[in-house]
Amino acid sequence: MDMLPINISKEWRVFIIIMKHGTSLFATGLPEDISEGALIRHFEHIDRTVQIRSINILRAYGTMKSHGTAIIDFASPEDAERALDKANYTEISGKEMQLMWFRVGGIKDRITGNVFVKNLPLECKSKELYELFSEVGKVVSCRVRYNANGTCRGYGYVQFENKETADKALAEMNGREIRGHKIDVGPFKARGSRNSSINMYNNLFVKCIPRKYTDEDLRNLFASCGEIVSAVIIKERAEDKENRGFGFVCFKRAEDAKAAEEKFKNVQIVEGQPLYICRALPLEEHRKKMREERYKQFKDCNVYVKNLPEDVNDEQLKNEFSQFGHVLSARVMVEKRQDPTTGATEFKSKGFGFVCFNNQDEAKKAVQGVGEQQLFGRSLVAAIAEKKEDRMAKFSHGMYQMHMDMYPPMYHNVRPRRPHVCILRYDFRRPDRGRCDTSCPNKYFPTCTQ
């Protein structure tokens, strides 16, 4: 058996014992809560003749949280080959599992043998891209990036064994069609080498558009900035006359998009509502960005309230806290439940909520007022709302301080002494005295007292 070092991340280094060369597969894209038994049952469901010798799920040291990867050792190379053919790109617990041969030392041409594929359709899957590029040569791995709802994000990566096969794919596969979409194939660039173009984008998100604007009106508005590829205003239904107040403008050149963003930023088309223009992001990234901006805007203005009665709704919570200041919003957190007898869906309060005030002084006044009086006929608990990461950091720091108070620093590095049995050796020079073994902790004393 060989001890093989494998780099999981910059922080961890795991040593895995490989039983036999050529019989191990490397699995990625696994759920975080996957277990060895669930993985074995998945392979048995696909092919019962495949015999698995061992499974090593790679986990973080200390937390034992799965990295979503595993090394699977099979009884023979034939079993590994069948598992690779049948189980590759199959779904396990809603996630797509990718299999590849486990290689000692990794892939030599990891950068030069990798190609980047974009303009993929929303329905494209990793297996479909794998089968298409297998016409060029042997594909080591293939991965399509997905959104949270399972649709393709429009791009993916294909890893070949060497640079020659990747160059062949660049020449032959560029412009090929997948479900009516002409794909664009280019060389892969490492993250560090593409930092210079991180601010280059040509698609803009435009908000606070007049409700009666059409696609043509939006195109004419931005036509002075440069050539426009497309301009679309989002509507609830195609037959609706009014839009939802936002849309997208795609320029041919990134420089024109940057100029349009600077020219029309905070320009008022609707009275009292300046245009909001920014880079068009995927839905999940846009929501994350908006949450961060909203948190910075209303930081220390949002009050967390718990011990609420079950029958309190958003309007009642807002009215009750209006005595402390101007309430911008109030929400009671609810959970969706289904009645087992009738099957009807109902929303039940979780017993806590959030109240957002206009400024920090009003929020502090509300926290102080809740502690001095009863609301809704009971004593509530209120505090300034914090992000979960900040709360966990404070909790960890508090636990550390508690540990420091219980165990002063002078005792932190002191190890408890194990019971020790001395092995006395006879000293021919001093027959009346025995000599303790060199491994005994009492070797510094002239005579062992044990």
CSV table of C-alpha atoms in Angstrom, one decimal:
chain,number,residue,atom,x,y,z
A,1,MET,CA,0.0,0.0,0.0
A,2,ASP,CA,1.1,3.5,-0.8
A,3,MET,CA,0.5,6.6,1.2
A,4,LEU,CA,-0.8,9.3,-1.3
A,5,PRO,CA,-1.0,13.0,-0.4
A,6,ILE,CA,-4.0,14.7,-1.9
A,7,ASN,CA,-4.6,18.4,-1.8
A,8,ILE,CA,-8.3,19.1,-1.0
A,9,SER,CA,-7.9,22.8,-0.3
A,10,LYS,CA,-5.3,25.3,0.8
A,11,GLU,CA,-6.1,24.6,4.5
A,12,TRP,CA,-6.4,20.8,4.6
A,13,ARG,CA,-4.2,17.9,3.5
A,14,VAL,CA,-5.6,14.4,3.6
A,15,PHE,CA,-3.7,11.1,3.3
A,16,ILE,CA,-5.6,8.3,1.7
A,17,ILE,CA,-4.5,4.7,1.3
A,18,ILE,CA,-4.9,3.4,-2.2
A,19,MET,CA,-5.3,-0.3,-2.2
A,20,LYS,CA,-4.7,-1.0,-5.8
A,21,HIS,CA,-3.7,1.2,-8.7
A,22,GLY,CA,-6.2,1.4,-11.6
A,23,THR,CA,-9.3,0.5,-9.6
A,24,SER,CA,-10.2,3.8,-8.0
A,25,LEU,CA,-12.6,6.5,-9.2
A,26,PHE,CA,-12.8,10.1,-8.0
A,27,ALA,CA,-16.4,11.3,-7.5
A,28,THR,CA,-17.3,15.0,-7.3
A,29,GLY,CA,-20.6,16.9,-7.0
A,30,LEU,CA,-21.9,14.8,-4.1
A,31,PRO,CA,-24.4,16.2,-1.5
A,32,GLU,CA,-22.8,17.5,1.7
A,33,ASP,CA,-24.8,15.0,3.8
A,34,ILE,CA,-23.9,12.0,1.7
A,35,SER,CA,-22.9,8.8,3.6
A,36,GLU,CA,-20.8,5.8,2.5
A,37,GLY,CA,-23.9,3.6,2.8
A,38,ALA,CA,-26.0,5.8,0.6
A,39,LEU,CA,-23.2,5.9,-2.0
A,40,ILE,CA,-23.0,2.1,-2.0
A,41,ARG,CA,-26.8,1.8,-2.4
A,42,HIS,CA,-26.7,4.2,-5.4
A,43,PHE,CA,-24.1,2.0,-7.2
A,44,GLU,CA,-26.0,-1.2,-6.4
A,45,HIS,CA,-29.2,0.3,-7.8
A,46,ILE,CA,-27.4,1.1,-11.1
A,47,ASP,CA,-25.5,-2.2,-11.4
A,48,ARG,CA,-25.5,-5.0,-8.8
A,49,THR,CA,-22.6,-6.8,-10.3
A,50,VAL,CA,-20.2,-3.9,-9.4
A,51,GLN,CA,-18.2,-4.8,-6.3
A,52,ILE,CA,-16.9,-1.9,-4.2
A,53,ARG,CA,-14.0,-2.5,-1.9
A,54,SER,CA,-13.9,0.8,0.0
A,55,ILE,CA,-15.3,4.4,-0.1
A,56,ASN,CA,-13.5,7.4,1.4
A,57,ILE,CA,-15.6,10.5,1.6
A,58,LEU,CA,-13.2,13.5,1.9
A,59,ARG,CA,-14.2,15.6,5.0
A,60,ALA,CA,-12.8,18.7,6.6
A,61,TYR,CA,-10.6,18.1,9.6
A,62,GLY,CA,-12.3,19.1,12.9
A,63,THR,CA,-15.9,19.7,11.5
A,64,MET,CA,-16.0,16.5,9.5
A,65,LYS,CA,-18.1,18.3,6.9
A,66,SER,CA,-18.1,16.7,3.5
A,67,HIS,CA,-16.3,18.5,0.7
A,68,GLY,CA,-18.7,16.8,-1.8
A,69,THR,CA,-16.0,14.5,-3.1
A,70,ALA,CA,-15.0,10.9,-2.5
A,71,ILE,CA,-12.6,8.2,-3.7
A,72,ILE,CA,-14.2,4.9,-4.5
A,73,ASP,CA,-12.0,1.8,-4.8
A,74,PHE,CA,-13.4,-1.2,-6.7
A,75,ALA,CA,-12.6,-4.9,-6.6
A,76,SER,CA,-11.2,-4.9,-10.2
A,77,PRO,CA,-10.5,-2.5,-13.1
A,78,GLU,CA,-13.5,-4.0,-14.9
A,79,ASP,CA,-15.8,-3.1,-12.1
A,80,ALA,CA,-14.4,0.5,-12.1
A,81,GLU,CA,-14.9,0.7,-15.9
A,82,ARG,CA,-18.5,-0.4,-15.7
A,83,ALA,CA,-19.3,2.0,-12.9
A,84,LEU,CA,-17.7,4.8,-14.9
A,85,ASP,CA,-19.8,4.0,-18.0
A,86,LYS,CA,-23.2,3.5,-16.1
A,87,ALA,CA,-23.0,5.8,-13.1
A,88,ASN,CA,-21.3,8.9,-14.5
A,89,TYR,CA,-23.5,12.0,-14.5
A,90,THR,CA,-26.3,10.3,-12.6
A,91,GLU,CA,-28.3,12.2,-10.0
A,92,ILE,CA,-28.0,11.3,-6.3
A,93,SER,CA,-30.1,13.2,-3.8
A,94,GLY,CA,-30.9,15.9,-6.4
A,95,LYS,CA,-27.2,16.5,-7.4
A,96,GLU,CA,-25.3,15.4,-10.4
A,97,MET,CA,-22.4,13.1,-9.6
A,98,GLN,CA,-19.4,13.1,-11.9
A,99,LEU,CA,-16.9,10.3,-12.0
A,100,MET,CA,-13.4,10.2,-13.3
A,101,TRP,CA,-10.3,8.0,-13.0
A,102,PHE,CA,-8.3,8.7,-9.8
A,103,ARG,CA,-4.8,9.8,-11.0
A,104,VAL,CA,-1.7,9.8,-8.9
A,105,GLY,CA,-0.3,13.3,-9.0
A,106,GLY,CA,-3.4,14.7,-10.8
A,107,ILE,CA,-3.7,15.8,-14.4
A,108,LYS,CA,-0.5,17.0,-16.0
A,109,ASP,CA,-2.0,19.5,-18.5
A,110,ARG,CA,-4.7,20.8,-16.2
A,111,ILE,CA,-4.7,24.3,-17.6
A,112,THR,CA,-3.6,23.8,-21.2
A,113,GLY,CA,-5.8,20.8,-21.7
A,114,ASN,CA,-8.9,22.6,-20.5
A,115,VAL,CA,-11.4,24.4,-22.7
A,116,PHE,CA,-14.2,26.9,-21.8
A,117,VAL,CA,-17.6,26.5,-23.5
A,118,LYS,CA,-20.3,29.2,-23.5
A,119,ASN,CA,-23.7,30.0,-25.1
A,120,LEU,CA,-25.1,26.7,-23.9
A,121,PRO,CA,-29.0,26.3,-23.8
A,122,LEU,CA,-30.8,26.3,-20.5
A,123,GLU,CA,-31.7,22.6,-20.8
A,124,CYS,CA,-28.1,21.5,-21.4
A,125,LYS,CA,-26.6,18.8,-19.0
A,126,SER,CA,-23.1,17.7,-18.3
A,127,LYS,CA,-23.6,14.3,-19.9
A,128,GLU,CA,-24.8,15.9,-23.2
A,129,LEU,CA,-21.7,18.1,-23.4
A,130,TYR,CA,-19.5,15.1,-22.5
A,131,GLU,CA,-20.9,13.0,-25.3
A,132,LEU,CA,-20.5,15.8,-27.8
A,133,PHE,CA,-16.8,16.5,-27.0
A,134,SER,CA,-16.0,12.8,-26.8
A,135,GLU,CA,-16.0,12.9,-30.6
A,136,VAL,CA,-12.7,14.8,-30.5
A,137,GLY,CA,-10.8,12.7,-28.0
A,138,LYS,CA,-10.8,11.2,-24.6
A,139,VAL,CA,-12.5,13.6,-22.1
A,140,VAL,CA,-11.1,13.4,-18.5
A,141,SER,CA,-13.9,15.5,-17.0
A,142,CYS,CA,-16.8,17.7,-18.1
A,143,ARG,CA,-18.8,20.1,-16.0
A,144,VAL,CA,-21.8,22.4,-16.8
A,145,ARG,CA,-22.5,25.1,-14.2
A,146,TYR,CA,-26.1,25.2,-13.0
A,147,ASN,CA,-28.3,27.8,-11.2
A,148,ALA,CA,-30.1,27.1,-7.9
A,149,ASN,CA,-33.2,26.0,-9.8
A,150,GLY,CA,-31.2,23.4,-11.8
A,151,THR,CA,-31.1,25.2,-15.2
A,152,CYS,CA,-27.8,25.7,-17.0
A,153,ARG,CA,-26.0,29.0,-16.5
A,154,GLY,CA,-24.9,29.0,-20.1
A,155,TYR,CA,-21.3,27.8,-19.8
A,156,GLY,CA,-19.2,24.8,-18.8
A,157,TYR,CA,-15.7,23.3,-18.8
A,158,VAL,CA,-14.2,20.3,-20.7
A,159,GLN,CA,-10.9,18.8,-19.5
A,160,PHE,CA,-8.9,16.7,-22.0
A,161,GLU,CA,-5.8,14.6,-21.4
A,162,ASN,CA,-3.4,16.8,-23.2
A,163,LYS,CA,-3.0,20.1,-25.0
A,164,GLU,CA,-3.1,18.6,-28.5
A,165,THR,CA,-6.6,17.2,-28.0
A,166,ALA,CA,-7.8,20.5,-26.5
A,167,ASP,CA,-6.4,22.4,-29.6
A,168,LYS,CA,-8.3,20.0,-31.8
A,169,ALA,CA,-11.5,20.7,-29.9
A,170,LEU,CA,-11.0,24.5,-30.3
A,171,ALA,CA,-10.7,24.0,-34.1
A,172,GLU,CA,-13.5,21.5,-34.7
A,173,MET,CA,-16.1,22.2,-32.0
A,174,ASN,CA,-16.3,26.0,-32.1
A,175,GLY,CA,-19.7,26.9,-33.8
A,176,ARG,CA,-21.3,23.5,-33.3
A,177,GLU,CA,-25.0,23.5,-32.4
A,178,ILE,CA,-26.6,22.1,-29.2
A,179,ARG,CA,-30.4,22.2,-29.3
A,180,GLY,CA,-30.3,25.1,-31.8
A,181,HIS,CA,-27.6,27.1,-29.9
A,182,LYS,CA,-24.2,27.7,-31.6
A,183,ILE,CA,-21.7,27.1,-28.9
A,184,ASP,CA,-18.5,29.2,-28.4
A,185,VAL,CA,-15.4,27.3,-27.5
A,186,GLY,CA,-12.3,29.0,-26.2
A,187,PRO,CA,-9.2,28.3,-24.2
A,188,PHE,CA,-9.5,28.1,-20.4
A,189,LYS,CA,-8.1,31.0,-18.4
A,190,ALA,CA,-7.1,30.7,-14.8
A,191,ARG,CA,-8.9,33.0,-12.3
A,192,GLY,CA,-5.7,35.0,-11.7
A,193,SER,CA,-5.2,35.7,-15.4
A,194,ARG,CA,-8.7,37.1,-16.0
A,195,ASN,CA,-8.8,39.6,-13.3
A,196,SER,CA,-8.0,42.4,-15.7
A,197,SER,CA,-11.3,41.9,-17.5
A,198,ILE,CA,-13.5,41.4,-14.4
A,199,ASN,CA,-15.1,44.9,-14.9
A,200,MET,CA,-15.7,44.3,-18.7
A,201,TYR,CA,-19.4,43.7,-19.3
A,202,ASN,CA,-21.9,44.7,-22.0
A,203,ASN,CA,-25.3,43.7,-20.4
A,204,LEU,CA,-27.0,46.3,-18.2
A,205,PHE,CA,-29.9,46.0,-15.8
A,206,VAL,CA,-32.2,49.1,-15.8
A,207,LYS,CA,-34.8,49.7,-13.1
A,208,CYS,CA,-37.5,52.5,-12.5
A,209,ILE,CA,-38.6,52.5,-16.2
A,210,PRO,CA,-41.9,54.1,-17.0
A,211,ARG,CA,-44.7,51.6,-16.9
A,212,LYS,CA,-45.9,52.4,-20.5
A,213,TYR,CA,-42.4,52.0,-22.1
A,214,THR,CA,-42.0,49.4,-24.8
A,215,ASP,CA,-38.8,47.6,-26.0
A,216,GLU,CA,-38.4,50.2,-28.8
A,217,ASP,CA,-38.6,53.1,-26.4
A,218,LEU,CA,-35.9,51.6,-24.2
A,219,ARG,CA,-33.7,51.0,-27.3
A,220,ASN,CA,-34.2,54.6,-28.4
A,221,LEU,CA,-33.3,55.9,-24.9
A,222,PHE,CA,-29.9,54.2,-25.0
A,223,ALA,CA,-29.2,54.4,-28.7
A,224,SER,CA,-26.9,57.5,-28.4
A,225,CYS,CA,-24.4,55.5,-26.3
A,226,GLY,CA,-23.5,52.9,-29.0
A,227,GLU,CA,-24.7,49.9,-31.0
A,228,ILE,CA,-27.3,47.9,-29.1
A,229,VAL,CA,-27.7,44.1,-29.6
A,230,SER,CA,-31.0,43.8,-27.7
A,231,ALA,CA,-33.3,45.8,-25.4
A,232,VAL,CA,-36.0,44.0,-23.5
A,233,ILE,CA,-38.5,45.2,-20.9
A,234,ILE,CA,-40.0,42.5,-18.6
A,235,LYS,CA,-43.7,42.1,-18.4
A,236,GLU,CA,-46.0,39.8,-16.4
A,237,ARG,CA,-47.6,38.5,-19.6
A,238,ALA,CA,-46.7,39.2,-23.3
A,239,GLU,CA,-50.2,40.7,-23.9
A,240,ASP,CA,-49.9,43.2,-21.0
A,241,LYS,CA,-49.7,46.9,-21.9
A,242,GLU,CA,-47.8,47.9,-18.8
A,243,ASN,CA,-44.4,46.5,-17.9
A,244,ARG,CA,-42.9,45.6,-14.4
A,245,GLY,CA,-40.7,48.7,-14.4
A,246,PHE,CA,-37.4,47.1,-15.3
A,247,GLY,CA,-35.5,45.6,-18.2
A,248,PHE,CA,-32.2,44.8,-19.8
A,249,VAL,CA,-30.0,46.5,-22.4
A,250,CYS,CA,-27.2,44.6,-24.1
A,251,PHE,CA,-24.5,46.5,-26.0
A,252,LYS,CA,-22.1,45.2,-28.6
A,253,ARG,CA,-19.1,46.7,-26.8
A,254,ALA,CA,-18.3,46.8,-23.1
A,255,GLU,CA,-17.1,50.4,-23.5
A,256,ASP,CA,-20.5,51.5,-24.7
A,257,ALA,CA,-22.2,49.8,-21.7
A,258,LYS,CA,-19.9,51.6,-19.3
A,259,ALA,CA,-20.6,54.9,-20.9
A,260,ALA,CA,-24.4,54.3,-20.8
A,261,GLU,CA,-24.1,53.4,-17.1
A,262,GLU,CA,-22.3,56.7,-16.3
A,263,LYS,CA,-24.6,58.9,-18.5
A,264,PHE,CA,-28.0,57.7,-17.3
A,265,LYS,CA,-27.2,57.0,-13.7
A,266,ASN,CA,-29.7,58.8,-11.4
A,267,VAL,CA,-31.4,60.4,-14.4
A,268,GLN,CA,-35.1,60.9,-13.7
A,269,ILE,CA,-37.6,59.8,-16.4
A,270,VAL,CA,-40.4,59.2,-13.9
A,271,GLU,CA,-40.7,62.1,-11.4
A,272,GLY,CA,-39.2,61.2,-8.1
A,273,GLN,CA,-37.7,57.9,-9.3
A,274,PRO,CA,-34.2,58.1,-10.7
A,275,LEU,CA,-33.0,55.3,-13.0
A,276,TYR,CA,-31.1,52.5,-11.3
A,277,ILE,CA,-28.5,51.0,-13.7
A,278,CYS,CA,-26.0,48.3,-12.9
A,279,ARG,CA,-24.3,45.3,-14.4
A,280,ALA,CA,-26.8,42.5,-15.2
A,281,LEU,CA,-26.1,39.5,-12.9
A,282,PRO,CA,-27.6,36.1,-12.6
A,283,LEU,CA,-30.8,36.0,-10.5
A,284,GLU,CA,-29.1,34.4,-7.4
A,285,GLU,CA,-26.1,36.8,-7.5
A,286,HIS,CA,-28.4,39.8,-8.0
A,287,ARG,CA,-30.5,38.8,-5.0
A,288,LYS,CA,-27.4,38.3,-2.9
A,289,LYS,CA,-26.1,41.8,-3.9
A,290,MET,CA,-29.5,43.4,-3.1
A,291,ARG,CA,-29.6,41.8,0.3
A,292,GLU,CA,-26.1,43.1,1.1
A,293,GLU,CA,-27.0,46.6,0.0
A,294,ARG,CA,-30.2,46.5,1.9
A,295,TYR,CA,-28.4,45.3,5.0
A,296,LYS,CA,-25.8,48.1,4.8
A,297,GLN,CA,-28.5,50.7,4.2
A,298,PHE,CA,-30.6,49.7,7.2
A,299,LYS,CA,-27.8,48.4,9.5
A,300,ASP,CA,-28.7,49.0,13.2
A,301,CYS,CA,-32.2,50.2,12.1
A,302,ASN,CA,-33.7,46.7,12.1
A,303,VAL,CA,-35.1,45.2,15.4
A,304,TYR,CA,-35.4,41.5,16.1
A,305,VAL,CA,-38.5,40.7,18.3
A,306,LYS,CA,-39.3,37.3,19.7
A,307,ASN,CA,-41.9,35.7,22.1
A,308,LEU,CA,-44.7,37.0,19.9
A,309,PRO,CA,-48.2,35.4,20.2
A,310,GLU,CA,-49.2,33.0,17.4
A,311,ASP,CA,-52.1,35.2,16.2
A,312,VAL,CA,-50.1,38.4,15.6
A,313,ASN,CA,-49.8,39.4,11.9
A,314,ASP,CA,-47.6,41.9,10.1
A,315,GLU,CA,-50.1,44.8,10.4
A,316,GLN,CA,-50.6,44.3,14.1
A,317,LEU,CA,-46.8,44.2,14.7
A,318,LYS,CA,-46.4,47.5,12.7
A,319,ASN,CA,-49.1,49.3,14.6
A,320,GLU,CA,-47.8,48.2,18.0
A,321,PHE,CA,-44.3,49.4,17.3
A,322,SER,CA,-45.4,52.7,15.7
A,323,GLN,CA,-45.3,54.3,19.2
A,324,PHE,CA,-41.5,54.2,19.1
A,325,GLY,CA,-41.0,55.9,15.7
A,326,HIS,CA,-41.7,55.7,12.0
A,327,VAL,CA,-41.9,52.0,11.0
A,328,LEU,CA,-40.7,51.2,7.4
A,329,SER,CA,-41.7,47.6,7.5
A,330,ALA,CA,-42.7,44.8,9.9
A,331,ARG,CA,-42.8,41.1,9.3
A,332,VAL,CA,-43.7,38.1,11.4
A,333,MET,CA,-41.8,35.0,10.3
A,334,VAL,CA,-44.1,32.1,9.5
A,335,GLU,CA,-43.7,28.5,8.4
A,336,LYS,CA,-45.8,26.5,6.0
A,337,ARG,CA,-47.7,23.6,7.4
A,338,GLN,CA,-50.2,21.1,6.0
A,339,ASP,CA,-53.1,19.8,8.1
A,340,PRO,CA,-52.8,16.0,8.2
A,341,THR,CA,-56.6,15.5,8.4
A,342,THR,CA,-57.9,18.0,5.9
A,343,GLY,CA,-54.7,18.4,3.8
A,344,ALA,CA,-55.2,22.2,3.8
A,345,THR,CA,-52.1,24.4,3.8
A,346,GLU,CA,-51.8,27.0,6.6
A,347,PHE,CA,-49.1,29.4,7.7
A,348,LYS,CA,-48.2,29.4,11.4
A,349,SER,CA,-46.2,32.0,13.2
A,350,LYS,CA,-42.7,31.1,14.4
A,351,GLY,CA,-43.0,33.4,17.3
A,352,PHE,CA,-40.5,36.0,16.1
A,353,GLY,CA,-40.3,38.8,13.6
A,354,PHE,CA,-38.4,42.0,12.5
A,355,VAL,CA,-39.4,45.7,12.6
A,356,CYS,CA,-37.4,48.1,10.5
A,357,PHE,CA,-37.3,51.8,11.6
A,358,ASN,CA,-36.3,55.0,9.8
A,359,ASN,CA,-33.1,55.5,11.8
A,360,GLN,CA,-30.9,54.0,14.5
A,361,ASP,CA,-32.2,56.2,17.3
A,362,GLU,CA,-35.8,55.0,16.9
A,363,ALA,CA,-34.6,51.3,16.8
A,364,LYS,CA,-32.7,51.8,20.1
A,365,LYS,CA,-35.7,53.5,21.6
A,366,ALA,CA,-37.9,50.4,20.6
A,367,VAL,CA,-35.4,48.0,22.1
A,368,GLN,CA,-35.4,50.0,25.4
A,369,GLY,CA,-39.2,50.4,25.3
A,370,VAL,CA,-39.8,46.7,24.9
A,371,GLY,CA,-37.8,45.9,28.0
A,372,GLU,CA,-39.7,48.4,30.1
A,373,GLN,CA,-43.3,47.5,29.1
A,374,GLN,CA,-45.5,44.7,27.9
A,375,LEU,CA,-46.8,44.4,24.4
A,376,PHE,CA,-49.6,42.1,23.2
A,377,GLY,CA,-50.2,41.3,26.9
A,378,ARG,CA,-46.8,39.6,27.4
A,379,SER,CA,-43.1,40.5,27.9
A,380,LEU,CA,-41.2,40.5,24.6
A,381,VAL,CA,-37.5,40.2,23.9
A,382,ALA,CA,-36.0,42.7,21.4
A,383,ALA,CA,-32.5,43.4,20.1
A,384,ILE,CA,-30.8,45.0,17.2
A,385,ALA,CA,-30.9,42.5,14.3
A,386,GLU,CA,-27.5,41.0,13.2
A,387,LYS,CA,-26.4,38.8,10.4
A,388,LYS,CA,-26.1,35.1,11.3
A,389,GLU,CA,-22.3,35.2,10.6
A,390,ASP,CA,-21.8,38.1,13.1
A,391,ARG,CA,-24.0,36.3,15.7
A,392,MET,CA,-22.0,33.1,15.4
A,393,ALA,CA,-18.7,35.0,15.6
A,394,LYS,CA,-19.8,36.6,18.9
A,395,PHE,CA,-21.0,33.3,20.2
A,396,SER,CA,-17.7,31.6,19.4
A,397,HIS,CA,-15.8,34.5,21.1
A,398,GLY,CA,-18.0,34.3,24.2
A,399,MET,CA,-17.3,30.5,24.4
A,400,TYR,CA,-13.6,31.2,24.1
A,401,GLN,CA,-13.7,33.8,26.9
A,402,MET,CA,-15.6,31.4,29.1
A,403,HIS,CA,-13.0,28.8,28.5
A,404,MET,CA,-10.2,31.3,29.3
A,405,ASP,CA,-12.0,32.2,32.6
A,406,MET,CA,-12.4,28.5,33.6
A,407,TYR,CA,-8.9,27.5,32.6
A,408,PRO,CA,-6.2,30.2,32.9
A,409,PRO,CA,-3.5,30.4,30.2
A,410,MET,CA,-0.9,28.9,32.6
A,411,TYR,CA,-2.8,25.6,32.4
A,412,HIS,CA,-3.5,25.5,28.7
A,413,ASN,CA,-0.3,23.6,27.6
A,414,VAL,CA,-0.1,21.4,30.7
A,415,ARG,CA,-0.8,17.8,29.9
A,416,PRO,CA,-2.0,15.4,32.6
A,417,ARG,CA,0.8,13.0,33.7
A,418,ARG,CA,0.2,9.4,32.9
A,419,PRO,CA,0.8,6.7,35.5
A,420,HIS,CA,4.4,5.5,35.0
A,421,VAL,CA,6.2,2.4,35.9
A,422,CYS,CA,9.9,2.7,36.3
A,423,ILE,CA,12.2,0.0,34.8
A,424,LEU,CA,15.2,-0.1,37.1
A,425,ARG,CA,18.6,-1.1,35.7
A,426,TYR,CA,21.4,-2.5,37.8
A,427,ASP,CA,24.4,-0.2,38.1
A,428,PHE,CA,27.6,-2.2,38.5
A,429,ARG,CA,29.4,0.8,39.8
A,430,ARG,CA,26.9,1.4,42.5
A,431,PRO,CA,25.3,-1.9,43.4
A,432,ASP,CA,23.3,-0.3,46.2
A,433,ARG,CA,21.4,2.0,43.8
A,434,GLY,CA,19.2,1.3,40.8
A,435,ARG,CA,19.1,3.5,37.7
A,436,CYS,CA,15.8,4.5,36.1
A,437,ASP,CA,15.3,4.0,32.3
A,438,THR,CA,16.0,7.0,30.0
A,439,SER,CA,12.3,7.2,29.0
A,440,CYS,CA,11.3,7.7,32.6
A,441,PRO,CA,10.2,11.3,33.5
A,442,ASN,CA,12.2,11.0,36.7
A,443,LYS,CA,15.5,10.6,34.9
A,444,TYR,CA,16.5,14.2,36.0
A,445,PHE,CA,16.5,13.1,39.6
A,446,PRO,CA,19.5,11.2,41.1
A,447,THR,CA,17.3,8.4,42.3
A,448,CYS,CA,13.9,7.2,41.2
A,449,THR,CA,11.5,7.3,44.0
A,450,GLN,CA,8.8,5.1,42.3
